[in-house]
Structure formats: C-alpha cells, structure tokens
Amino acid sequence: MKDPTKPASRQWFKMPHTYVILIFLVFVAAALTYVVSAGEFERAEDQATGKTLVVPNSYHEVDASPVSLVSIPKAIVHGLVDSADVVFFILIIGGTFEIISSTGTIEAITGRVAKNFANKGRWVIPIFIMLFSVAGFTMGMSTEVMVFVPIGIAVARALGFDALTGTAMVSLGAASGFTAGILNPFNVGLAQAIAEVPLFSGAWLRIILLLCLITVTSLYIVRYAGKVRSNPEKSLVRDLEKEVVTKELDLNKLPRMQLKHYLTLAVVIVGFATLIWGVSKKDWWMEELAALFLTMGVVSGFCAGYGPSRVASEFVKGAKAITYGALIIGFARGIMVVLDQGSVIDSIVYGLSTLVGELPGPVQVLGMYLFQNVMNIFITSGTGMAVTTMPIMVPLADLIGVTRQTTVLAFQLGDGFSNMILPTSSALMGSLAVSGIPYQKWVKFFWPLMCMWIVIGAVLMVIAHMIHY
C-alpha cells in the first residue's frame, strides 16, 4: 500500500531491489552484444609463467553472436552454475557460523573484547585493517575474506558499532593489502613476470601506497563508527541492526567461559590456521575451503554437546538466513556470461587500449590507469586481467615511454580499487552476503572512500611516471 504522506514522485524513484539492479545490468550487457563488434585475440601459453597469454596485435573480428532476449534467463542460470562453488561456499559459511554462534562462544569472547576496549574501541578498527592488509598483500586474500566477516561484525556490535563497520574493517583491510600487493604473487607477481621485470621489485612505492590506504581507510571507518556509536539511528544499516536479536551487553555480567566455549574456540583457531596453510601452501580454493568449514561447524556443534539433529537444525537455520545474499553472486555472474557469449570482452579491451595509445603524451599514464579500472568491470579476476591486459599494455608502454614497472602499478591499482564496489566482484558480494548488508547501502557508505582511493592512485601514477619508476 502506498504511503499517502509521501509524494508519488519520491515513491517512484525509490532505490530498486538488488536483484532488479543486477538483472538490469544483464540486459545492458546483452545490449552491448548488439552494439560492440564481436572479436577476439589469439592466445598462447607463456613458457616463463605457464599461463595462457594474449598475443599482442592479434585482435581480429569474429562472427557476431548477439545475446537475444529469450536467452537472458538461461544466461542468468548459467551464471548461477558457473559461480556454484562460491554460492555453496557462502551457504556453508552461514550454516557453520550459526552453529558456532549458537554455542555462545562468540558472545563470551566479544564481550571481553568490548570490556577491554570499552573506552578505546575505535582502536580495534585500524588493528583489524592492518591485520587483514597483511593477508591481502602476501597471500592475496580477497574472496576468502568473507569467512572472517562474521567475526568482525560480532566484535563491532559488541563495541557499539554496526554490521557495516565490522564488514568494512575486515573486507577493506584485505582490499587495501591486495591492492598494494607488496608480495602478492597472484596480481603483482604475475604482472611483473609478464612484463619481464624482477619479481616483487619496486616494493618501496607499494609500501607507501599501503600506508596511504590504511591511514585513509582507518580514518574514514573510525569517523563513521563514532557517529553510529553516538547515535545508532545514523547507521546506514539501522534496519538490519533492528532485525538482529541481541541482548544489551552488561559488561559487569559477562557470560562465563565454559569448557564448551574453549573447545569451540580451539576448533575455530585450528580451522583458520588450516585455512591459511591450505591457501598459501596447497593452493586450496572453494571446494577445499567449503569442506573445511563444514567440518568446523560439525565438530564445533559436537564440542558444545549438540546431537546430530541439533547440529543439522542450526546449520539449516544459518544457511537459510544467508540464501538471499548467496544467490546475488550467481545473478551478478550472469552479466559476464552474456558478455562472454557475445564475444565482446576482447573487443572492449582492444578498443580501450587503442584509445589510450591516442591520448596526449602527458595524460597517457593516467589513461592506462583508467583503462585498467574500466577493464576490472569486465574481468574481475586479478589473474585473468593480468594475462589479458598486460601483454597488450606492455608493448604500448614501451612505445609511449612509460616504464614497465609503472605499467604494473597501473594494473594493480585498477585490479584492486574497484573490486569493492562492483556487483560482479565475488569478494564484495560474498562479504555482503555473509553480513546481510544490501548492496545499495554499501555503495552509499563506500563511494566517498572509493573516490579518495582513486585520487591516491592517480597521484602515485603521476609520481611513478615522473621519476621513471
């Protein structure tokens, strides 16, 4: 029923549902398959990296294959199938953390964190950001960060903040480290190998980048968290906070740590240590991580004295609560499915790279920076973008007088910044799915910080070009 107190125009321009936005973008992608000429690059395996790289100057047009209106529903389903590993991983995370949460372990631990930081809770934010930035610039943590989001939210709420604060201090910390990529083999390492510059060379400028990102991000989140703590009504996710069933935390009557809490905590610590080992040493990905978290959930339930039926009941409860967010990732994947079926992604890469080459000399380096940011919309995988764009941009950089190290810098900045606002980013949508934060609310929170990040990147690109980095 319409609200008679609100003008009709305001009701009409209400922000659409997240699924509506994603489906609209799928239609936009389908329209591009009619407007953009179909084309592709030849690809060949590189002996040094073992990756399949684009062959420079090999672009050629192919037969057009526009995506019809009737094919769009199938493309969305195809997107769900393609992203099934991430979707089911999120469902398992939701079930696992519901089991762990039901034991009271998180409440007992975060209550003590809240007591210890009662008067200086904002210090937790930069600590979390620095901690997860290390994971980002060493092991390339991005999509995996979603598993830590529930912990960040629990700590944030215990300190009087909201779910948005908890999600931001975890996901943006990892994003800062991933973008800086000081020792990240998956973006900087691969890009440098393709560009034939010494592995992880030029780290000093990336360290400066990391310090800038950590400082700006910490100040931004601390400012927001302070407003929420002073007045909970200023929370951008106030509706979400009202839905959460929580008790007022009395710091003088904290829940006592029991044997079941210690056992559950031990399972979680061992589980996360195994996760870090598996990802860094054994190249674990979604299938292995999902199995690990499923095991953590079941073992935690048994440690708390639950029977099999109670464990299953709590798991289903958690998975059910997170279904809305998990399916978003599949719908977003449908955008890339349509562009791929229409054979226009390579055409977009070719067109943008040609445009960069025609820019006036002084702004070409910024054109390269912009090019990589735009390409991240179409190729959200860091590895995928490196093997697609670097073989094209390196010869171009040689021609226009831009150093190869600066070209790598443009790549890593473009690969990192926009990951935290693109609906096609599994790292972002996974974190939002776990936290229950609507995509629109996140955009409203993050876009000013995104602008700051982009400015920092532009300044560093200019400096790198000036000093022949």
Coordinates of C-alpha atoms in Angstrom, one line a residue:
M1 CA 0.0 0.0 0.0
K2 CA 1.3 3.4 -0.9
D3 CA 2.1 5.9 1.8
P4 CA -0.2 8.9 1.3
T5 CA 2.2 11.1 3.3
K6 CA 4.9 10.8 0.6
P7 CA 4.8 12.4 -2.8
A8 CA 4.2 10.0 -5.7
S9 CA 7.5 11.0 -7.3
R10 CA 9.5 10.0 -4.3
Q11 CA 7.9 6.6 -4.1
W12 CA 8.6 6.1 -7.9
F13 CA 12.3 6.8 -7.5
K14 CA 12.8 4.5 -4.6
M15 CA 16.1 2.5 -5.0
P16 CA 15.3 -0.8 -6.7
H17 CA 15.8 -4.2 -5.2
T18 CA 19.4 -5.5 -5.6
Y19 CA 18.2 -8.3 -7.8
V20 CA 16.4 -5.8 -10.1
I21 CA 19.7 -3.8 -10.4
L22 CA 21.6 -6.9 -11.4
I23 CA 19.0 -8.1 -13.9
F24 CA 19.0 -4.6 -15.5
L25 CA 22.8 -4.9 -15.8
V26 CA 22.4 -8.2 -17.5
F27 CA 20.1 -6.5 -20.1
V28 CA 22.7 -3.8 -20.5
A29 CA 25.3 -6.4 -21.2
A30 CA 23.0 -8.1 -23.7
A31 CA 22.5 -4.7 -25.5
L32 CA 26.3 -4.3 -25.8
T33 CA 26.5 -7.6 -27.7
Y34 CA 24.4 -5.8 -30.4
V35 CA 26.4 -2.5 -30.3
V36 CA 30.0 -3.7 -29.9
S37 CA 31.6 -5.7 -32.7
A38 CA 32.5 -9.2 -31.8
G39 CA 36.2 -10.0 -31.8
E40 CA 38.9 -11.9 -30.0
F41 CA 42.7 -12.1 -29.5
E42 CA 44.8 -15.1 -30.2
R43 CA 46.2 -16.7 -27.1
A44 CA 49.3 -18.8 -26.5
E45 CA 51.0 -20.4 -23.5
D46 CA 53.9 -18.5 -22.0
Q47 CA 56.8 -20.7 -21.1
A48 CA 58.0 -18.5 -18.3
T49 CA 54.7 -18.2 -16.4
G50 CA 52.8 -21.2 -17.6
K51 CA 49.8 -19.0 -18.2
T52 CA 47.9 -18.6 -21.4
L53 CA 48.5 -15.0 -22.6
V54 CA 47.0 -12.7 -25.2
V55 CA 49.2 -12.4 -28.3
P56 CA 49.8 -8.7 -29.0
N57 CA 48.5 -7.3 -32.3
S58 CA 46.4 -10.5 -32.9
Y59 CA 43.0 -9.0 -32.4
H60 CA 40.5 -9.9 -35.2
E61 CA 36.8 -9.7 -35.6
V62 CA 34.7 -12.8 -35.5
D63 CA 31.1 -13.6 -36.4
A64 CA 28.6 -11.7 -34.3
S65 CA 26.7 -13.7 -31.7
P66 CA 24.4 -11.2 -30.0
V67 CA 22.5 -12.5 -27.0
S68 CA 18.8 -12.5 -27.6
L69 CA 16.1 -11.5 -25.1
V70 CA 14.9 -15.1 -24.7
S71 CA 18.5 -16.2 -23.9
I72 CA 18.9 -13.9 -20.9
P73 CA 17.1 -16.2 -18.3
K74 CA 19.3 -19.0 -19.4
A75 CA 22.4 -16.8 -19.1
I76 CA 21.4 -16.0 -15.5
V77 CA 21.0 -19.7 -14.7
H78 CA 24.4 -20.2 -16.4
G79 CA 25.8 -17.6 -14.1
L80 CA 24.5 -19.4 -11.1
V81 CA 26.0 -22.7 -12.3
D82 CA 29.4 -21.0 -13.0
S83 CA 29.5 -19.5 -9.6
A84 CA 28.1 -22.5 -7.8
D85 CA 31.4 -23.1 -5.8
V86 CA 31.2 -19.6 -4.3
V87 CA 27.4 -19.7 -3.7
F88 CA 27.6 -23.0 -1.9
F89 CA 30.7 -21.9 0.0
I90 CA 28.7 -18.9 1.3
L91 CA 25.7 -21.2 2.3
I92 CA 28.1 -23.4 4.2
I93 CA 29.7 -20.4 5.9
G94 CA 26.3 -19.2 7.0
G95 CA 25.4 -22.7 8.4
T96 CA 28.8 -23.1 10.1
F97 CA 28.8 -19.7 11.9
E98 CA 25.2 -20.2 13.0
I99 CA 26.3 -23.4 14.8
I100 CA 29.3 -21.7 16.4
S101 CA 27.2 -18.6 17.3
S102 CA 24.6 -20.8 19.0
T103 CA 27.2 -22.2 21.4
G104 CA 27.6 -18.7 22.9
T105 CA 31.4 -18.7 22.2
I106 CA 31.4 -15.6 20.1
E107 CA 29.3 -13.7 22.6
A108 CA 31.6 -14.7 25.5
I109 CA 34.7 -13.7 23.7
T110 CA 33.5 -10.5 22.1
G111 CA 32.0 -9.4 25.4
R112 CA 35.5 -9.5 26.9
V113 CA 36.9 -7.6 23.9
A114 CA 34.2 -5.0 24.5
K115 CA 35.2 -4.7 28.1
N116 CA 38.9 -4.3 27.4
F117 CA 38.3 -1.7 24.7
A118 CA 35.2 0.0 26.2
N119 CA 36.8 3.4 26.2
K120 CA 39.1 3.0 23.2
G121 CA 37.0 0.7 20.9
R122 CA 37.9 2.7 17.8
W123 CA 41.5 1.3 18.0
V124 CA 40.1 -2.1 17.1
I125 CA 39.3 -0.7 13.6
P126 CA 42.9 0.1 12.4
I127 CA 44.1 -3.1 14.1
F128 CA 41.7 -5.2 12.0
I129 CA 42.6 -3.2 8.9
M130 CA 46.3 -3.7 9.4
L131 CA 45.9 -7.4 10.2
F132 CA 43.9 -8.2 7.1
S133 CA 46.0 -6.0 4.9
V134 CA 48.9 -8.3 5.6
A135 CA 46.8 -11.2 4.4
G136 CA 46.0 -9.2 1.3
F137 CA 49.5 -8.2 0.3
T138 CA 51.1 -11.6 1.0
M139 CA 48.7 -14.4 0.2
G140 CA 46.3 -12.3 -2.0
M141 CA 43.3 -12.7 0.3
S142 CA 40.2 -11.4 -1.5
T143 CA 37.2 -13.7 -1.8
E144 CA 38.4 -15.7 1.2
V145 CA 37.9 -12.7 3.4
M146 CA 34.2 -13.3 3.7
V147 CA 34.8 -16.1 6.2
F148 CA 36.2 -13.5 8.7
V149 CA 33.3 -11.0 8.2
P150 CA 31.1 -12.6 10.9
I151 CA 33.9 -12.2 13.5
G152 CA 34.4 -8.6 12.5
I153 CA 30.7 -7.9 12.8
A154 CA 30.5 -9.6 16.2
V155 CA 33.4 -7.5 17.6
A156 CA 32.0 -4.3 16.1
R157 CA 28.5 -4.8 17.6
A158 CA 30.0 -5.7 21.0
L159 CA 31.8 -2.3 20.9
G160 CA 28.6 -0.4 20.0
F161 CA 29.2 -0.2 16.2
D162 CA 27.2 -1.8 13.5
A163 CA 27.5 -4.6 10.9
L164 CA 28.7 -2.2 8.3
T165 CA 31.7 -1.2 10.5
G166 CA 32.5 -4.8 11.1
T167 CA 32.3 -5.7 7.5
A168 CA 34.3 -2.7 6.4
M169 CA 37.2 -3.1 8.8
V170 CA 37.7 -6.7 7.6
S171 CA 37.0 -6.5 3.8
L172 CA 38.5 -3.1 3.2
G173 CA 41.6 -4.1 5.2
A174 CA 42.1 -7.1 2.9
A175 CA 41.3 -4.9 -0.1
S176 CA 44.0 -2.4 0.9
G177 CA 46.6 -5.0 1.2
F178 CA 45.5 -6.8 -2.0
T179 CA 45.7 -3.5 -4.0
A180 CA 49.1 -2.6 -2.6
G181 CA 50.2 -6.2 -3.5
I182 CA 53.7 -5.8 -2.0
L183 CA 54.4 -9.6 -2.1
N184 CA 51.2 -10.8 -3.7
P185 CA 52.1 -13.5 -6.3
F186 CA 48.6 -13.5 -7.8
N187 CA 48.4 -10.0 -9.1
V188 CA 51.7 -8.1 -8.8
G189 CA 53.9 -11.2 -9.1
L190 CA 52.2 -12.4 -12.2
A191 CA 52.0 -9.0 -13.8
Q192 CA 55.7 -8.4 -13.2
A193 CA 56.6 -11.8 -14.7
I194 CA 54.6 -11.0 -17.9
A195 CA 56.2 -7.5 -18.0
E196 CA 59.7 -9.1 -17.5
V197 CA 60.7 -7.0 -14.6
P198 CA 62.3 -8.5 -11.4
L199 CA 59.8 -10.3 -9.2
F200 CA 58.4 -8.0 -6.4
S201 CA 60.8 -5.2 -7.4
G202 CA 59.8 -1.6 -6.7
A203 CA 58.3 -2.6 -3.3
W204 CA 59.1 0.7 -1.7
L205 CA 56.4 2.6 -3.7
R206 CA 53.9 -0.2 -3.0
I207 CA 54.7 0.1 0.8
I208 CA 53.9 3.9 0.5
L209 CA 50.7 3.0 -1.2
L210 CA 49.7 0.6 1.5
L211 CA 50.4 3.1 4.3
C212 CA 48.3 5.7 2.5
L213 CA 45.4 3.2 2.0
I214 CA 45.5 2.0 5.6
T215 CA 45.6 5.6 7.0
V216 CA 42.7 6.9 4.9
T217 CA 40.6 3.8 5.3
S218 CA 41.1 3.7 9.1
L219 CA 40.1 7.4 9.5
Y220 CA 37.1 7.0 7.3
I221 CA 35.7 4.0 9.1
V222 CA 36.5 5.3 12.5
R223 CA 34.6 8.5 11.7
Y224 CA 31.6 6.6 10.6
A225 CA 31.8 4.1 13.6
G226 CA 32.0 7.1 16.0
K227 CA 28.8 8.6 14.6
V228 CA 27.0 5.2 14.9
R229 CA 28.2 4.7 18.5
S230 CA 27.0 8.2 19.5
N231 CA 23.7 7.8 17.7
P232 CA 22.6 4.4 16.4
E233 CA 20.0 6.0 14.2
K234 CA 22.8 7.3 12.0
S235 CA 23.7 3.8 11.0
L236 CA 23.2 3.2 7.3
V237 CA 22.1 -0.4 8.1
R238 CA 19.8 0.6 11.0
D239 CA 17.0 -1.7 9.7
L240 CA 19.4 -4.6 9.7
E241 CA 20.5 -3.9 13.3
K242 CA 16.9 -3.7 14.5
E243 CA 16.3 -7.1 12.9
V244 CA 19.2 -8.8 14.8
V245 CA 18.1 -10.4 18.0
T246 CA 20.6 -9.2 20.5
K247 CA 20.7 -8.6 24.3
E248 CA 22.0 -5.5 25.9
L249 CA 25.6 -6.3 26.8
D250 CA 26.2 -5.8 30.5
L251 CA 30.0 -5.5 30.9
N252 CA 29.7 -6.3 34.6
K253 CA 27.8 -9.6 33.9
L254 CA 29.7 -11.1 31.1
P255 CA 28.9 -14.7 30.2
R256 CA 31.3 -17.1 31.8
M257 CA 33.7 -19.0 29.6
Q258 CA 32.8 -22.7 29.9
L259 CA 34.6 -25.8 28.6
K260 CA 32.4 -25.9 25.5
H261 CA 33.5 -22.4 24.7
Y262 CA 37.2 -23.2 25.0
L263 CA 36.7 -26.3 22.9
T264 CA 34.8 -24.4 20.2
L265 CA 37.4 -21.6 20.2
A266 CA 40.1 -24.3 19.8
V267 CA 38.3 -25.7 16.8
V268 CA 38.0 -22.2 15.2
I269 CA 41.6 -21.4 15.7
V270 CA 42.8 -24.7 14.3
G271 CA 40.4 -24.3 11.4
F272 CA 41.6 -20.9 10.4
A273 CA 45.2 -21.9 10.8
T274 CA 44.5 -24.8 8.5
L275 CA 42.8 -22.4 6.1
I276 CA 45.9 -20.2 5.9
W277 CA 48.1 -23.2 5.4
G278 CA 45.9 -24.7 2.7
V279 CA 45.6 -21.5 0.8
S280 CA 49.2 -20.5 0.9
K281 CA 50.9 -23.9 0.6
K282 CA 48.4 -26.2 -1.1
D283 CA 46.5 -23.9 -3.4
W284 CA 43.2 -24.6 -1.8
W285 CA 40.1 -22.9 -3.2
M286 CA 36.4 -23.0 -2.7
E287 CA 35.9 -26.8 -2.7
E288 CA 38.5 -27.4 -0.1
L289 CA 37.6 -24.4 2.0
A290 CA 33.9 -25.3 2.0
A291 CA 34.8 -28.8 3.2
L292 CA 37.0 -27.3 5.9
F293 CA 34.2 -25.0 7.2
L294 CA 31.6 -27.8 7.1
T295 CA 33.9 -29.9 9.3
M296 CA 34.5 -26.9 11.6
G297 CA 30.7 -26.5 12.0
V298 CA 30.0 -30.1 12.8
V299 CA 32.9 -30.5 15.2
S300 CA 32.0 -27.2 17.0
G301 CA 28.5 -28.5 17.5
F302 CA 29.7 -31.8 19.0
C303 CA 32.1 -29.9 21.2
A304 CA 29.2 -27.9 22.6
G305 CA 27.3 -31.1 23.4
Y306 CA 24.9 -31.0 20.5
G307 CA 23.4 -34.1 19.0
P308 CA 23.4 -34.6 15.2
S309 CA 19.9 -33.3 14.8
R310 CA 20.7 -30.1 16.7
V311 CA 23.8 -29.6 14.6
A312 CA 21.8 -30.1 11.4
S313 CA 19.0 -27.8 12.6
E314 CA 21.4 -24.9 13.4
F315 CA 23.2 -25.4 10.1
V316 CA 20.0 -25.1 8.1
K317 CA 18.9 -22.1 10.0
G318 CA 22.2 -20.3 9.2
A319 CA 22.2 -21.3 5.5
K320 CA 18.6 -20.2 5.1
A321 CA 19.3 -16.8 6.5
I322 CA 22.1 -16.2 4.0
T323 CA 20.4 -17.5 0.9
Y324 CA 19.4 -14.0 -0.3
G325 CA 23.0 -12.8 -0.5
A326 CA 24.5 -16.0 -1.8
L327 CA 22.3 -16.1 -4.9
I328 CA 23.2 -12.5 -5.7
I329 CA 26.7 -13.7 -6.7
G330 CA 25.1 -16.0 -9.3
F331 CA 22.9 -13.3 -10.7
A332 CA 26.0 -10.9 -11.0
R333 CA 27.9 -13.7 -12.8
G334 CA 25.2 -13.6 -15.4
I335 CA 26.5 -10.3 -16.6
M336 CA 29.9 -11.8 -17.5
V337 CA 28.2 -14.8 -19.1
V338 CA 26.3 -12.6 -21.5
L339 CA 29.4 -10.6 -22.5
D340 CA 31.4 -13.7 -23.0
Q341 CA 28.6 -15.4 -25.1
G342 CA 28.5 -12.2 -27.2
S343 CA 32.3 -12.3 -27.8
V344 CA 32.7 -8.6 -26.9
I345 CA 35.1 -8.6 -23.9
D346 CA 38.2 -8.8 -26.1
S347 CA 36.7 -6.1 -28.4
I348 CA 36.3 -3.8 -25.4
V349 CA 39.9 -4.5 -24.3
Y350 CA 41.2 -3.7 -27.8
G351 CA 39.1 -0.6 -28.2
L352 CA 40.2 0.9 -24.8
S353 CA 43.9 0.0 -25.4
T354 CA 43.8 1.8 -28.7
L355 CA 42.2 4.8 -27.2
V356 CA 44.9 5.0 -24.5
G357 CA 47.6 5.0 -27.3
E358 CA 45.9 8.0 -28.9
L359 CA 45.8 10.2 -25.8
P360 CA 48.1 13.2 -25.5
G361 CA 51.5 12.3 -24.0
P362 CA 51.2 13.8 -20.5
V363 CA 47.9 12.1 -19.8
Q364 CA 48.7 8.7 -21.3
V365 CA 49.8 7.3 -17.9
L366 CA 46.5 8.3 -16.4
G367 CA 44.8 6.8 -19.4
M368 CA 46.5 3.4 -18.6
Y369 CA 45.3 3.8 -15.0
L370 CA 41.8 4.5 -16.2
F371 CA 41.9 1.6 -18.7
Q372 CA 42.8 -0.9 -16.0
N373 CA 40.0 0.3 -13.7
V374 CA 37.4 0.0 -16.5
M375 CA 38.7 -3.4 -17.5
N376 CA 38.1 -4.6 -14.0
I377 CA 34.4 -4.2 -14.7
F378 CA 34.6 -6.9 -17.3
I379 CA 37.4 -9.1 -15.9
T380 CA 37.2 -9.2 -12.1
S381 CA 39.8 -12.0 -11.7
G382 CA 43.2 -10.5 -11.0
T383 CA 45.0 -13.4 -12.7
G384 CA 42.5 -13.2 -15.6
M385 CA 43.1 -9.5 -16.1
A386 CA 46.9 -9.8 -15.9
V387 CA 47.1 -12.4 -18.6
T388 CA 44.6 -10.4 -20.8
T389 CA 45.7 -6.8 -20.5
M390 CA 49.4 -6.9 -19.6
P391 CA 50.6 -8.4 -23.0
I392 CA 48.8 -5.5 -24.6
M393 CA 49.8 -2.7 -22.3
V394 CA 53.5 -3.6 -22.0
P395 CA 54.3 -3.0 -25.8
L396 CA 52.1 0.1 -25.7
A397 CA 54.0 1.4 -22.7
D398 CA 57.3 0.8 -24.4
L399 CA 56.1 2.9 -27.4
I400 CA 54.8 5.8 -25.4
G401 CA 57.8 6.0 -22.9
V402 CA 56.1 4.6 -19.8
T403 CA 58.3 2.2 -17.7
R404 CA 57.1 -1.3 -17.4
Q405 CA 57.1 -1.0 -13.6
T406 CA 54.6 1.9 -13.9
T407 CA 52.5 -0.3 -16.2
V408 CA 52.4 -3.0 -13.5
L409 CA 51.4 -0.3 -11.0
A410 CA 48.5 0.8 -13.2
F411 CA 47.4 -2.8 -13.4
Q412 CA 47.4 -3.5 -9.7
L413 CA 45.6 -0.3 -8.9
G414 CA 42.9 -1.0 -11.5
D415 CA 42.7 -4.6 -10.3
G416 CA 42.2 -3.6 -6.7
F417 CA 40.3 -0.4 -6.2
S418 CA 37.0 -1.1 -7.9
N419 CA 36.7 -4.7 -6.5
M420 CA 35.0 -3.2 -3.5
I421 CA 32.1 -1.5 -5.4
L422 CA 31.5 -3.7 -8.5
P423 CA 28.5 -6.0 -8.2
T424 CA 30.4 -8.5 -10.3
S425 CA 33.1 -8.9 -7.6
S426 CA 32.8 -12.1 -5.7
A427 CA 34.9 -10.7 -2.9
L428 CA 32.5 -7.9 -2.3
M429 CA 29.2 -9.7 -2.9
G430 CA 30.4 -12.6 -0.8
S431 CA 31.1 -10.3 2.1
L432 CA 27.8 -8.6 1.7
A433 CA 26.0 -11.9 1.5
V434 CA 27.6 -13.1 4.8
S435 CA 26.8 -9.8 6.6
G436 CA 23.3 -9.3 5.2
I437 CA 24.1 -5.7 4.1
P438 CA 22.2 -4.6 1.0
Y439 CA 24.4 -3.7 -2.0
Q440 CA 22.8 -0.2 -2.2
K441 CA 23.7 0.6 1.4
W442 CA 27.3 -0.5 0.9
V443 CA 27.6 1.8 -2.2
K444 CA 26.3 4.7 -0.2
F445 CA 28.9 4.0 2.5
F446 CA 31.8 3.3 0.3
W447 CA 31.7 5.6 -2.7
P448 CA 33.3 8.6 -0.9
L449 CA 36.2 6.4 0.2
M450 CA 36.4 4.9 -3.3
C451 CA 36.9 8.4 -4.7
M452 CA 39.7 9.0 -2.2
W453 CA 41.4 5.7 -3.2
I454 CA 41.2 6.7 -6.9
V455 CA 42.8 10.1 -6.2
I456 CA 45.6 8.4 -4.2
G457 CA 46.2 6.0 -7.1
A458 CA 46.2 8.8 -9.7
V459 CA 48.8 10.8 -7.7
L460 CA 51.1 7.8 -7.3
M461 CA 50.8 7.1 -11.1
V462 CA 51.9 10.6 -11.9
I463 CA 54.8 10.4 -9.4
A464 CA 55.8 7.0 -10.8
H465 CA 55.9 8.4 -14.3
M466 CA 57.8 11.5 -13.3
I467 CA 60.5 9.5 -11.5
H468 CA 60.6 6.8 -14.2
Y469 CA 59.7 4.2 -11.6

